[in-house]
mmCIF file of N, CA and C and ligand atoms in Angstrom:
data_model
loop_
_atom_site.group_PDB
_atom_site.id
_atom_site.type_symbol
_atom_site.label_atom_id
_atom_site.label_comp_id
_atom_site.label_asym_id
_atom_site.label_seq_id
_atom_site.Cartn_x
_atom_site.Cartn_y
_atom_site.Cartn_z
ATOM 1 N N UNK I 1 -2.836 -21.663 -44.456
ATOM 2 C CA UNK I 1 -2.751 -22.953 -43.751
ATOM 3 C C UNK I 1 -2.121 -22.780 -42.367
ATOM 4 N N UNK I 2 -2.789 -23.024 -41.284
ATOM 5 C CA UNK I 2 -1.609 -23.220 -39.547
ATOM 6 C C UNK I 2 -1.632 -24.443 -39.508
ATOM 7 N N UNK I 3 -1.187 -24.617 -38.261
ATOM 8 C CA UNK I 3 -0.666 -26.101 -37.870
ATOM 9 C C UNK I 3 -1.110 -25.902 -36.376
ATOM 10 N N UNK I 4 -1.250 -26.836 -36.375
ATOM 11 C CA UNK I 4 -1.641 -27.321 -34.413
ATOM 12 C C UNK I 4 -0.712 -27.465 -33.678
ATOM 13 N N UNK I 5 -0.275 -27.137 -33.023
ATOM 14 C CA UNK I 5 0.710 -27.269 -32.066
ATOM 15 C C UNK I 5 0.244 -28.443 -31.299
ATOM 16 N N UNK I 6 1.846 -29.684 -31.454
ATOM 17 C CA UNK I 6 1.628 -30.853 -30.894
ATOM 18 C C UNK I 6 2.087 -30.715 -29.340
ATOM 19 N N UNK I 7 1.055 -31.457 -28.847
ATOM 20 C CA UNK I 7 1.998 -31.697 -27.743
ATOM 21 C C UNK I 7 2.579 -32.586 -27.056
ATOM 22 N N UNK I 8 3.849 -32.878 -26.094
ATOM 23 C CA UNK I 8 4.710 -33.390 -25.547
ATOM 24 C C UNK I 8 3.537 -34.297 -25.096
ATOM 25 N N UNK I 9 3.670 -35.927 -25.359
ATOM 26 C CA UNK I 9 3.387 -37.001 -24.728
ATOM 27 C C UNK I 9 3.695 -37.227 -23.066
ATOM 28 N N UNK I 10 5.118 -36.719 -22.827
ATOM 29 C CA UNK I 10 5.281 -36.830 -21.619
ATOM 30 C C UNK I 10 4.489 -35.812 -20.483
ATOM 31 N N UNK I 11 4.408 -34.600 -21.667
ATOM 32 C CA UNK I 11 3.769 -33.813 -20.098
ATOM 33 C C UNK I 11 2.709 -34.289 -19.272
ATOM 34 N N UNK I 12 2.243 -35.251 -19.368
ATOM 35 C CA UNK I 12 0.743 -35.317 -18.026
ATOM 36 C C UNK I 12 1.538 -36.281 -17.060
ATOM 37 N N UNK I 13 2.623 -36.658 -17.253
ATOM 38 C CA UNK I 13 3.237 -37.123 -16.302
ATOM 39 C C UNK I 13 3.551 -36.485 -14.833
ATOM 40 N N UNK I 14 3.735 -34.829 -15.211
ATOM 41 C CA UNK I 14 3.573 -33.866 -14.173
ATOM 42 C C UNK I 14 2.193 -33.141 -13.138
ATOM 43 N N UNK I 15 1.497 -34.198 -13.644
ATOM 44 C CA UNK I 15 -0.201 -33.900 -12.928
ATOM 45 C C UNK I 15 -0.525 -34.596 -11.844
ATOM 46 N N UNK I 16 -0.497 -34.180 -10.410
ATOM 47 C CA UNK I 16 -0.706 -34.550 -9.046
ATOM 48 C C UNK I 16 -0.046 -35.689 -9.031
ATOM 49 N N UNK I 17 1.455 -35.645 -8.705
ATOM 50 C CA UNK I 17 1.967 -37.117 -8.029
ATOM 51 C C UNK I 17 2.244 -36.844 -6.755
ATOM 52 N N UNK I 18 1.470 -38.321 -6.273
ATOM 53 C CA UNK I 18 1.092 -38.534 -4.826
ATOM 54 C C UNK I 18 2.537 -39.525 -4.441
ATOM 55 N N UNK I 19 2.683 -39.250 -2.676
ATOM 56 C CA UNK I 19 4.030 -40.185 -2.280
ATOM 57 C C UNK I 19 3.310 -40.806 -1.253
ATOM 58 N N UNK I 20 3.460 -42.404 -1.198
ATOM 59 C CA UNK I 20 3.257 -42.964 -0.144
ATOM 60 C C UNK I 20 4.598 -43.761 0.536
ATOM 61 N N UNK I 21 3.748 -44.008 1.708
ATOM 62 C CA UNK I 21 5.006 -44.423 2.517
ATOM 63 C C UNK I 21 4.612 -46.008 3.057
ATOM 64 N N UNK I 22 5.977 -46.776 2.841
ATOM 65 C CA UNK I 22 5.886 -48.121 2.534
ATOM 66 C C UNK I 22 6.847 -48.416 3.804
ATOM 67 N N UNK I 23 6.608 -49.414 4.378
ATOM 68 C CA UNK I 23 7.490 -50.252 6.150
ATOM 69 C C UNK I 23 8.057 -51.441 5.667
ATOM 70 N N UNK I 24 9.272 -51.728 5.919
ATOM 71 C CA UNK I 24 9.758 -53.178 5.602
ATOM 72 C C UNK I 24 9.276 -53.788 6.649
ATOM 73 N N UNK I 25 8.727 -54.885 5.641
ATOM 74 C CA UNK I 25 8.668 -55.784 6.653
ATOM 75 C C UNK I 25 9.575 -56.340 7.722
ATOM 76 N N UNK I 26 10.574 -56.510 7.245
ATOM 77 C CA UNK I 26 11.577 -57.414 7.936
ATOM 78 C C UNK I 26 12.316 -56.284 8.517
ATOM 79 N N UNK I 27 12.916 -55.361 8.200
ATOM 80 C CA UNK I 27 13.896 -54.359 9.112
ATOM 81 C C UNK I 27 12.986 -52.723 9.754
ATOM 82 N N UNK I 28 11.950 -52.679 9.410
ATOM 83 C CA UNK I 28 11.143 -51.702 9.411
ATOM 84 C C UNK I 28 11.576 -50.109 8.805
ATOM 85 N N UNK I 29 12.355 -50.674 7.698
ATOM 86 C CA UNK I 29 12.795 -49.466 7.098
ATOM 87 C C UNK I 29 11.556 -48.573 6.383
ATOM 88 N N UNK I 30 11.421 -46.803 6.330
ATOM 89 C CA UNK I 30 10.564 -46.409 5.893
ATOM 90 C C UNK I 30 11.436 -46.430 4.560
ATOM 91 N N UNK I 31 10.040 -46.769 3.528
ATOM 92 C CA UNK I 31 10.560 -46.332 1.910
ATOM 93 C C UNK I 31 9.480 -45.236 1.560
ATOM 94 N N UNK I 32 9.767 -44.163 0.209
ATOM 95 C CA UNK I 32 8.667 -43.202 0.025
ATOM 96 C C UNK I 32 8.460 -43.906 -1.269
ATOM 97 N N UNK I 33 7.551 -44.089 -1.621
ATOM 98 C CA UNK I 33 7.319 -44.678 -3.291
ATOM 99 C C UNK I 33 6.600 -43.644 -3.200
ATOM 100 N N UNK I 34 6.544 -43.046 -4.921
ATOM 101 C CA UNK I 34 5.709 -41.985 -5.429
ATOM 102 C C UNK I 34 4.080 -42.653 -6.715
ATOM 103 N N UNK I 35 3.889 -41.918 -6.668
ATOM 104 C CA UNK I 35 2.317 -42.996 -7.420
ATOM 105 C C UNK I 35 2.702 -43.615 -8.937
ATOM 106 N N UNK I 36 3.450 -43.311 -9.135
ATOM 107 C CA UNK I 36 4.363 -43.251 -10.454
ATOM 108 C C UNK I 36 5.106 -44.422 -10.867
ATOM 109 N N UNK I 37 5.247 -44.662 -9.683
ATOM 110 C CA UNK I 37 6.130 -45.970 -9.317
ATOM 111 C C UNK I 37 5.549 -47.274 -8.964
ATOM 112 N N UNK I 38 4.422 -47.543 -9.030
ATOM 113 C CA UNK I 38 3.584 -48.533 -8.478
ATOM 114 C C UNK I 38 4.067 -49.710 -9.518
ATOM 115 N N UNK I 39 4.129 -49.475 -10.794
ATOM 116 C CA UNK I 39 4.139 -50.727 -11.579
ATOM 117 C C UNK I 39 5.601 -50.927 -11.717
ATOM 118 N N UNK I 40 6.634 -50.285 -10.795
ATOM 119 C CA UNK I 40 7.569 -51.061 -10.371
ATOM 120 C C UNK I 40 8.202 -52.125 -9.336
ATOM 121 N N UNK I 41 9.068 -52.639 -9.197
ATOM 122 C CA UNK I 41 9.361 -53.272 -8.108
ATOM 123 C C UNK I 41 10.204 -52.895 -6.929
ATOM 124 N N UNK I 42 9.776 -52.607 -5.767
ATOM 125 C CA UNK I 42 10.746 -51.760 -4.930
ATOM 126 C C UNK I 42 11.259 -53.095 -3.655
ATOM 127 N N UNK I 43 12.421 -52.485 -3.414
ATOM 128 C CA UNK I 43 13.105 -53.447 -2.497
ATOM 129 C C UNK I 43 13.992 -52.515 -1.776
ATOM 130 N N UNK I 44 13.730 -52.599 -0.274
ATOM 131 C CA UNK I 44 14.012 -51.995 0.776
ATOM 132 C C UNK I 44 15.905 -51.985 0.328
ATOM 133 N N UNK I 45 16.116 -50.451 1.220
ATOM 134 C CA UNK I 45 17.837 -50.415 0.466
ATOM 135 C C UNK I 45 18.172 -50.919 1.834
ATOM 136 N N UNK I 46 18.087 -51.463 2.772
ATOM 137 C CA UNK I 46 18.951 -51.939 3.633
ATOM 138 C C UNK I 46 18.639 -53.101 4.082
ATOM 139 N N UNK I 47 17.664 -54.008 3.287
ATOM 140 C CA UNK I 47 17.889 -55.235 4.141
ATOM 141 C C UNK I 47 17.965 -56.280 2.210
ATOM 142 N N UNK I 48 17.412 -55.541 1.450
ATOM 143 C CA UNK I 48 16.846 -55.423 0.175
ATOM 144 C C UNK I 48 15.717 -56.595 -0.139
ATOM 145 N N UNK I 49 14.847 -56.775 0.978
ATOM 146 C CA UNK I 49 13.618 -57.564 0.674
ATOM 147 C C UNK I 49 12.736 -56.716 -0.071
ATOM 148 N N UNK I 50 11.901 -57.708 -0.791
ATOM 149 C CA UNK I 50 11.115 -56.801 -1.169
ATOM 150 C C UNK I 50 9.580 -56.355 -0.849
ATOM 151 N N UNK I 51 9.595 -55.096 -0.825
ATOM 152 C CA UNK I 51 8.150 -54.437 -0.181
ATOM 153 C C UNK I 51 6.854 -54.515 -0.400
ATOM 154 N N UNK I 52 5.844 -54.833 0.446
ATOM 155 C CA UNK I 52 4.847 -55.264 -0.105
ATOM 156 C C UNK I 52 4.057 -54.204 -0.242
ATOM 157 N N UNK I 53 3.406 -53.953 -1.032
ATOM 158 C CA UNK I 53 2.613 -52.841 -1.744
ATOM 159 C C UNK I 53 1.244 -52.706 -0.385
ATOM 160 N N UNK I 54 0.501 -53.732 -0.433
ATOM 161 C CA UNK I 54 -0.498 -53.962 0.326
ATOM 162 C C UNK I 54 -0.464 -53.558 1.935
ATOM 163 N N UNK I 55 0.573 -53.241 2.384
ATOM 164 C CA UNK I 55 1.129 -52.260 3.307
ATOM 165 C C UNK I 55 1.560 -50.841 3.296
ATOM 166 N N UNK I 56 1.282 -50.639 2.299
ATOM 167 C CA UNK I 56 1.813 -49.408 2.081
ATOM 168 C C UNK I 56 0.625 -47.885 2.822
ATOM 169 N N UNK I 57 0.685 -47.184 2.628
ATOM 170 C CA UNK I 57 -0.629 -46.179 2.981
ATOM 171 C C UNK I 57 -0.454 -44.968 2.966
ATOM 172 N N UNK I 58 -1.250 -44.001 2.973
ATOM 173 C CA UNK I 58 -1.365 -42.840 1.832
ATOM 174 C C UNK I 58 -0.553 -42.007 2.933
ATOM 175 N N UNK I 59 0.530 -41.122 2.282
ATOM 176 C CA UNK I 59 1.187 -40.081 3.620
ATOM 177 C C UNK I 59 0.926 -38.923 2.806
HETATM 178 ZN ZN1 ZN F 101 14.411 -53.969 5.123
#
């Protein structure tokens, strides 16, 4: 009898992450969001509005 070797759920998390670069609106701070991060909510660290995705663009 063998066994299959399972594997780690998390690893494909490590497969091509992309960083884009995001402008506040209001203070023109650069932020880097990574692709990873999209279904979070990001808010600029120095004015702490929050960033609009739809501005963002591929660096
Ligand atoms: Zn800002």
């Amino acid at each position: 009898m063998s066994k299959t070797p399972m594997h780690c759920p998390g690893f494909e998390q490590f497969k091509s992450l992309e960083s884009f670069l995001c402008r506040c609106p209001e203070c023109d701070e650069e932020r880097e969001i990574f692709s990873d991060e999209f279904d979070k909510a990001h808010t600029c660290s120095k004015c702490g509005k929050q960033i609009d995705f739809s501005k963002c663009q591929p660096y």
